[in-house]
Coordinates of C-alpha atoms in Angstrom, one line a residue:
M1 CA -47.3 115.5 341.6
K2 CA -43.8 116.9 341.2
K3 CA -43.6 117.6 344.5
T4 CA -44.9 114.0 345.8
G5 CA -42.1 112.5 343.8
N6 CA -39.4 114.8 344.5
D7 CA -40.4 113.8 348.6
L8 CA -40.8 110.3 347.3
L9 CA -37.1 109.8 346.1
P10 CA -35.3 110.9 349.1
F11 CA -37.3 109.5 351.6
I12 CA -36.9 105.9 349.3
A13 CA -33.4 106.6 349.3
M14 CA -32.9 107.1 353.1
V15 CA -34.8 104.1 353.9
I16 CA -32.1 102.1 351.2
V17 CA -29.2 103.3 353.3
Q18 CA -30.6 102.4 356.6
L19 CA -31.6 99.3 355.2
G20 CA -27.7 98.8 354.2
Y21 CA -26.5 99.8 357.6
A22 CA -29.0 97.4 359.4
G23 CA -27.6 94.5 357.0
S24 CA -24.4 95.6 357.4
N25 CA -23.9 95.1 361.2
I26 CA -26.3 91.5 361.0
V27 CA -23.6 90.2 358.7
T28 CA -20.3 91.7 360.3
K29 CA -21.5 89.7 363.3
I30 CA -22.4 87.0 362.0
V31 CA -18.9 86.4 359.9
M32 CA -16.9 87.6 363.6
D33 CA -18.7 84.8 365.7
T34 CA -17.7 82.3 363.3
G35 CA -14.2 83.5 364.0
M36 CA -13.4 86.6 361.8
D37 CA -11.0 88.4 363.4
P38 CA -12.0 92.4 363.7
F39 CA -8.6 93.6 362.9
V40 CA -9.0 91.9 359.4
Q41 CA -12.2 92.7 358.9
T42 CA -11.4 96.5 359.4
A43 CA -8.4 95.9 357.0
Y44 CA -10.9 94.8 354.5
R45 CA -13.5 97.4 354.3
P46 CA -11.7 100.6 353.0
I47 CA -9.7 98.5 350.4
F48 CA -13.1 97.5 348.6
A49 CA -14.3 101.2 349.4
T50 CA -11.7 102.4 347.6
I51 CA -11.8 100.6 344.6
S52 CA -15.8 100.9 344.2
I53 CA -15.7 104.8 344.7
A54 CA -12.9 105.6 342.6
P55 CA -15.1 105.8 339.4
F56 CA -17.2 108.3 340.8
A57 CA -14.0 110.4 342.0
Y58 CA -12.8 110.2 338.3
F59 CA -15.8 110.7 336.4
L60 CA -17.7 112.7 338.1
E61 CA -14.7 115.7 339.6
R62 CA -12.6 115.2 336.9
K63 CA -13.2 118.5 335.3
T64 CA -14.0 120.6 338.6
R65 CA -11.3 119.1 341.1
P66 CA -9.7 121.9 342.8
R67 CA -5.8 122.0 343.2
L68 CA -4.6 119.8 346.4
T69 CA -2.3 121.6 348.8
L70 CA -0.2 120.4 351.7
S71 CA -2.9 121.6 354.2
V72 CA -5.6 120.1 352.9
L73 CA -3.7 116.7 352.2
F74 CA -2.9 116.9 356.1
Q75 CA -6.5 117.3 357.0
I76 CA -7.7 114.7 354.8
F77 CA -4.8 112.4 356.3
L78 CA -6.4 113.1 359.9
C79 CA -10.0 112.0 358.3
S80 CA -8.6 108.7 357.2
I81 CA -6.9 107.8 360.8
I82 CA -9.8 109.1 363.1
G83 CA -12.9 109.0 361.1
I84 CA -12.1 105.7 358.8
T85 CA -9.5 103.9 360.4
A86 CA -10.1 104.3 364.4
N87 CA -13.6 104.3 363.9
Q88 CA -14.1 100.9 362.1
Y89 CA -11.6 99.6 364.6
T90 CA -13.3 100.5 367.8
F91 CA -16.6 99.5 366.0
C92 CA -15.7 96.2 364.5
I93 CA -14.4 95.4 368.3
G94 CA -17.6 96.8 370.1
L95 CA -20.1 94.8 368.0
K96 CA -17.5 91.7 368.8
Y97 CA -18.9 92.2 372.4
T98 CA -22.6 93.1 372.1
T99 CA -25.4 92.7 369.4
P100 CA -26.5 94.5 366.3
T101 CA -29.3 96.5 368.1
I102 CA -27.2 98.0 370.6
V103 CA -24.9 99.3 368.0
C104 CA -27.9 101.2 366.4
A105 CA -28.8 102.5 369.6
I106 CA -25.5 104.0 370.5
D107 CA -25.0 105.5 367.1
N108 CA -27.8 108.0 367.5
L109 CA -25.3 109.4 369.9
I110 CA -23.5 110.9 367.3
P111 CA -25.5 114.1 366.7
A112 CA -25.0 114.6 370.5
F113 CA -21.4 114.1 370.2
T114 CA -20.9 116.0 367.8
F115 CA -22.7 118.8 369.5
L116 CA -20.7 118.7 372.2
L117 CA -17.5 118.8 370.3
A118 CA -18.4 121.4 367.8
V119 CA -19.0 124.0 370.9
P120 CA -15.5 124.1 372.0
F121 CA -14.3 124.6 368.4
G122 CA -16.9 127.4 367.8
L123 CA -19.1 125.8 365.6
E124 CA -21.5 125.6 367.7
N125 CA -23.3 127.9 370.3
L126 CA -25.3 126.6 373.7
G127 CA -27.8 129.1 373.5
L128 CA -28.8 128.2 376.6
R129 CA -31.3 131.4 377.3
S130 CA -33.3 130.0 373.9
I131 CA -35.5 127.2 374.1
A132 CA -33.7 125.6 370.9
G133 CA -30.9 126.0 373.0
Q134 CA -32.0 124.4 376.0
A135 CA -34.0 121.7 373.7
K136 CA -30.2 121.0 372.5
L137 CA -28.7 120.2 375.6
I138 CA -31.6 118.6 377.4
G139 CA -32.2 116.2 374.2
T140 CA -28.1 115.4 374.6
I141 CA -28.5 114.9 378.2
V142 CA -31.1 112.1 377.3
C143 CA -29.4 110.6 375.0
V144 CA -26.6 110.5 376.7
G145 CA -28.5 109.1 379.6
G146 CA -30.4 106.4 377.3
A147 CA -27.3 105.1 376.0
T148 CA -25.9 104.8 380.0
L149 CA -28.7 102.9 380.7
L150 CA -28.9 99.9 377.9
S151 CA -25.2 100.0 378.7
L152 CA -25.1 99.1 382.6
Y153 CA -28.7 97.8 382.6
R154 CA -30.2 94.6 381.0
G155 CA -33.8 93.8 383.5
P156 CA -36.0 91.0 382.5
V157 CA -36.5 89.6 378.8
V158 CA -39.3 91.9 376.8
I159 CA -39.0 89.5 373.8
G160 CA -37.9 86.2 373.5
Q161 CA -36.4 84.2 371.5
L162 CA -37.4 83.3 367.8
G163 CA -37.5 79.7 367.0
F164 CA -36.4 80.2 363.2
Q165 CA -32.5 81.0 363.0
W166 CA -30.4 81.6 360.0
K167 CA -27.9 78.9 358.9
Y168 CA -24.8 81.1 359.2
A169 CA -25.8 82.1 362.8
E170 CA -26.5 78.8 363.8
S171 CA -23.2 77.2 362.1
S172 CA -21.3 80.2 364.6
G173 CA -22.3 77.7 367.6
K174 CA -22.5 80.6 369.6
D175 CA -25.7 82.7 371.1
I176 CA -25.8 86.2 370.3
N177 CA -27.4 87.0 374.0
S178 CA -23.8 85.4 375.6
G179 CA -21.9 88.3 374.1
H180 CA -23.5 90.3 377.1
T181 CA -20.9 88.8 379.5
N182 CA -18.9 91.7 378.2
F183 CA -21.9 94.0 377.5
L184 CA -20.1 96.5 379.5
L185 CA -16.9 96.4 377.3
G186 CA -18.9 96.6 374.0
P187 CA -20.7 99.7 374.7
F188 CA -18.0 101.6 375.9
I189 CA -16.0 101.1 372.8
L190 CA -18.9 101.6 370.5
I191 CA -19.3 105.1 372.2
I192 CA -15.5 105.8 371.5
S193 CA -16.3 104.9 368.1
S194 CA -19.5 107.4 368.2
V195 CA -17.0 110.2 369.4
T196 CA -14.3 109.3 366.2
Y197 CA -17.1 109.8 363.9
A198 CA -18.4 113.0 365.7
L199 CA -14.5 113.9 365.6
W200 CA -14.4 113.3 362.1
L201 CA -17.4 115.0 361.0
I202 CA -16.4 118.6 362.3
I203 CA -12.4 117.8 360.7
Q204 CA -14.3 117.1 357.2
A205 CA -16.0 120.4 357.5
R206 CA -13.1 122.0 357.5
V207 CA -12.2 120.3 354.3
N208 CA -15.3 120.7 352.6
E209 CA -14.7 124.5 352.7
K210 CA -11.0 124.2 351.5
Y211 CA -11.5 121.1 348.6
A212 CA -14.7 121.2 347.0
A213 CA -14.4 117.5 345.9
P214 CA -15.9 115.2 348.2
Y215 CA -15.8 112.2 346.3
S216 CA -12.1 112.8 345.4
S217 CA -11.4 113.8 349.2
T218 CA -13.3 110.1 350.6
L219 CA -11.2 108.6 348.0
L220 CA -7.9 109.9 349.3
M221 CA -9.1 109.2 353.0
F222 CA -9.9 105.0 351.8
L223 CA -6.9 105.2 349.9
M224 CA -4.9 106.2 353.3
A225 CA -7.3 104.4 355.5
S226 CA -6.3 100.9 353.7
F227 CA -2.7 101.5 354.4
Q228 CA -2.8 102.4 358.4
C229 CA -5.5 99.5 358.6
V230 CA -3.6 96.8 356.6
I231 CA -0.3 98.1 358.3
I232 CA -1.8 97.7 362.1
S233 CA -4.1 94.1 361.3
Y234 CA -0.9 92.3 360.1
C235 CA 1.2 93.7 362.8
V236 CA -2.0 92.3 365.0
V237 CA -2.7 89.0 363.1
P238 CA 0.0 88.2 361.1
K239 CA -0.9 84.7 360.2
A240 CA -2.0 84.3 357.0
S241 CA -4.3 81.6 357.3
E242 CA -6.6 84.3 359.6
W243 CA -7.1 86.7 356.3
A244 CA -8.6 84.0 354.1
L245 CA -11.9 84.7 352.6
T246 CA -14.6 82.4 353.1
P247 CA -17.9 83.0 350.7
I248 CA -19.7 84.7 353.7
R249 CA -16.2 86.5 354.7
A250 CA -15.9 88.0 350.8
I251 CA -19.8 89.1 351.1
S252 CA -19.2 90.8 354.0
V253 CA -15.9 92.8 353.0
V254 CA -17.3 93.2 349.7
Y255 CA -20.9 94.5 351.0
N256 CA -19.4 97.1 353.5
G257 CA -16.7 98.3 351.3
T258 CA -19.5 99.0 348.6
V259 CA -22.7 99.2 350.1
C260 CA -22.1 100.9 353.1
S261 CA -19.2 103.1 352.0
S262 CA -19.9 104.1 348.3
L263 CA -23.6 103.8 347.9
A264 CA -24.4 104.8 351.3
L265 CA -22.2 107.9 350.6
Y266 CA -23.5 109.1 347.5
L267 CA -27.4 108.2 348.4
C268 CA -26.7 110.2 351.6
S269 CA -24.7 113.4 349.8
W270 CA -27.7 113.4 347.4
C271 CA -30.1 113.7 350.0
I272 CA -28.2 116.3 351.7
E273 CA -28.3 118.4 348.9
K274 CA -32.1 118.1 348.0
K275 CA -34.0 117.7 351.9
G276 CA -30.7 119.1 354.0
P277 CA -28.6 117.6 356.6
L278 CA -31.4 117.9 359.2
Y279 CA -33.5 115.3 356.7
V280 CA -31.0 112.9 356.8
S281 CA -30.4 112.8 360.2
M282 CA -33.7 112.1 361.1
F283 CA -33.6 108.4 359.6
N284 CA -31.0 107.3 362.5
P285 CA -33.7 105.7 364.4
L286 CA -35.0 104.0 361.6
L287 CA -32.1 101.9 361.3
L288 CA -31.9 100.7 365.2
V289 CA -35.9 99.4 364.5
I290 CA -34.4 97.5 361.5
A291 CA -31.6 96.3 362.9
A292 CA -33.5 94.7 366.4
F293 CA -36.1 93.3 363.8
L294 CA -33.4 91.6 361.7
S295 CA -31.6 90.6 365.0
W296 CA -34.5 88.9 366.8
I297 CA -35.4 87.2 363.2
L298 CA -31.7 86.4 361.9
L299 CA -29.9 85.9 365.0
R300 CA -32.4 84.9 367.7
E301 CA -31.5 88.1 369.6
K302 CA -33.5 88.7 372.7
L303 CA -34.7 92.0 373.7
Y304 CA -34.2 93.0 377.7
I305 CA -36.2 95.7 379.2
G306 CA -33.0 97.9 379.7
I307 CA -32.2 98.1 376.1
V308 CA -35.7 98.9 374.8
V309 CA -36.1 101.6 377.5
G310 CA -32.4 103.1 376.8
S311 CA -33.5 102.8 373.0
I312 CA -36.6 104.6 373.6
L313 CA -34.8 107.1 375.8
T314 CA -31.8 107.6 373.0
V315 CA -34.5 108.2 370.3
V316 CA -36.6 110.8 372.2
G317 CA -33.6 112.6 373.2
L318 CA -32.2 112.6 369.7
Y319 CA -35.1 114.4 368.4
G320 CA -35.7 116.8 371.1
F321 CA -31.7 117.8 370.0
L322 CA -33.1 117.8 366.2
W323 CA -36.1 119.8 366.9
G324 CA -33.7 122.8 369.2
Q325 CA -31.3 122.3 365.7
K326 CA -34.6 122.9 363.3
K327 CA -35.3 125.8 365.5
E328 CA -32.1 127.2 365.5
M329 CA -32.0 127.1 361.9
E330 CA -35.6 129.0 361.6
Q331 CA -34.4 131.7 363.8
S332 CA -31.1 132.2 361.8
E333 CA -33.2 132.6 358.5
N334 CA -36.2 134.9 360.2
D335 CA -33.1 137.1 361.3
L336 CA -31.4 137.0 357.9
E337 CA -34.8 138.0 356.4
E338 CA -35.3 140.8 358.8
E339 CA -31.7 141.9 358.2
D340 CA -32.5 142.3 354.3
K341 CA -35.8 144.3 354.8
E342 CA -33.8 146.9 357.0
E343 CA -31.2 146.7 354.5
N344 CA -33.8 147.4 351.4
E345 CA -35.7 150.3 353.6
L346 CA -32.2 152.1 354.3
C347 CA -31.8 151.7 350.0
K348 CA -35.1 153.1 349.7
A349 CA -34.9 155.8 352.1
D350 CA -31.4 156.9 350.4
L351 CA -33.3 156.9 347.4
E352 CA -36.2 158.9 347.9
L353 CA -33.2 161.6 349.6

């Protein structure tokens, strides 16, 4: 019974995370279609994230926080400008020109891009002689191929519009499917967003090694990004009226800052501690399913054959990559066990002598 509880809680936590992300994509799309500039949307998000994560950093790490060096501070600055500022700008601008379903499909490219970027940094090996290495490479190729297909080809409609429509989506006066007039630009910008996130993961791994205070480092990242985003966004959108927060806009920025930054970070960190990073990444395709369903229900999004087939290929490629990664981890563990056995046998032989 205890084991069942230990398995159930991480599962529920990750489902909550994916529901939170899917809701963020829907609400963000709504407020931008009703006139909120993506630069303004991006400027508000790290501000509310900073406010919401500050209590966690203070109360959970005030006694264990290590000394902050200039080297670590510079790496945190790189994380803020790449993983938050650049990532969120490209995400919001890409979402403006496409749909939440495509956003979630392209998000599945992050593990593949992380692998491709980690190889030249020496954090990953291709290992093409092993089945696991071949699975990771083939999975990466299939992922990228699926994303390319859903970006370049629509084809006939598989599932048409639903009669019901959310009143906020209706008030925007826009049909979400008309956003595909720029369907090449949107996915291309979102692919850049995935690359920036993958690069952030690599730099963040270095930060974690030198500064073992994840909440404090994240707080600093969001704080730095708040200044960066406000300055950039104000230069692009200087009119004060564009920064006004209507009720739906306020809900969007507060929701994105608290649920999709602080809460999601805490739940993902907890699940990584309990189940490992591979378990967390396995839930990425669930976000695609939830977002597609909510977009169809609330935004009357049409699903085209290119999006469906491309999404399936992306998910299949992701699981192929994750399977290869799991096999590599198991092989590494087996190798360590064999080394330990050999060392123990040598010790016994020495004692006998």
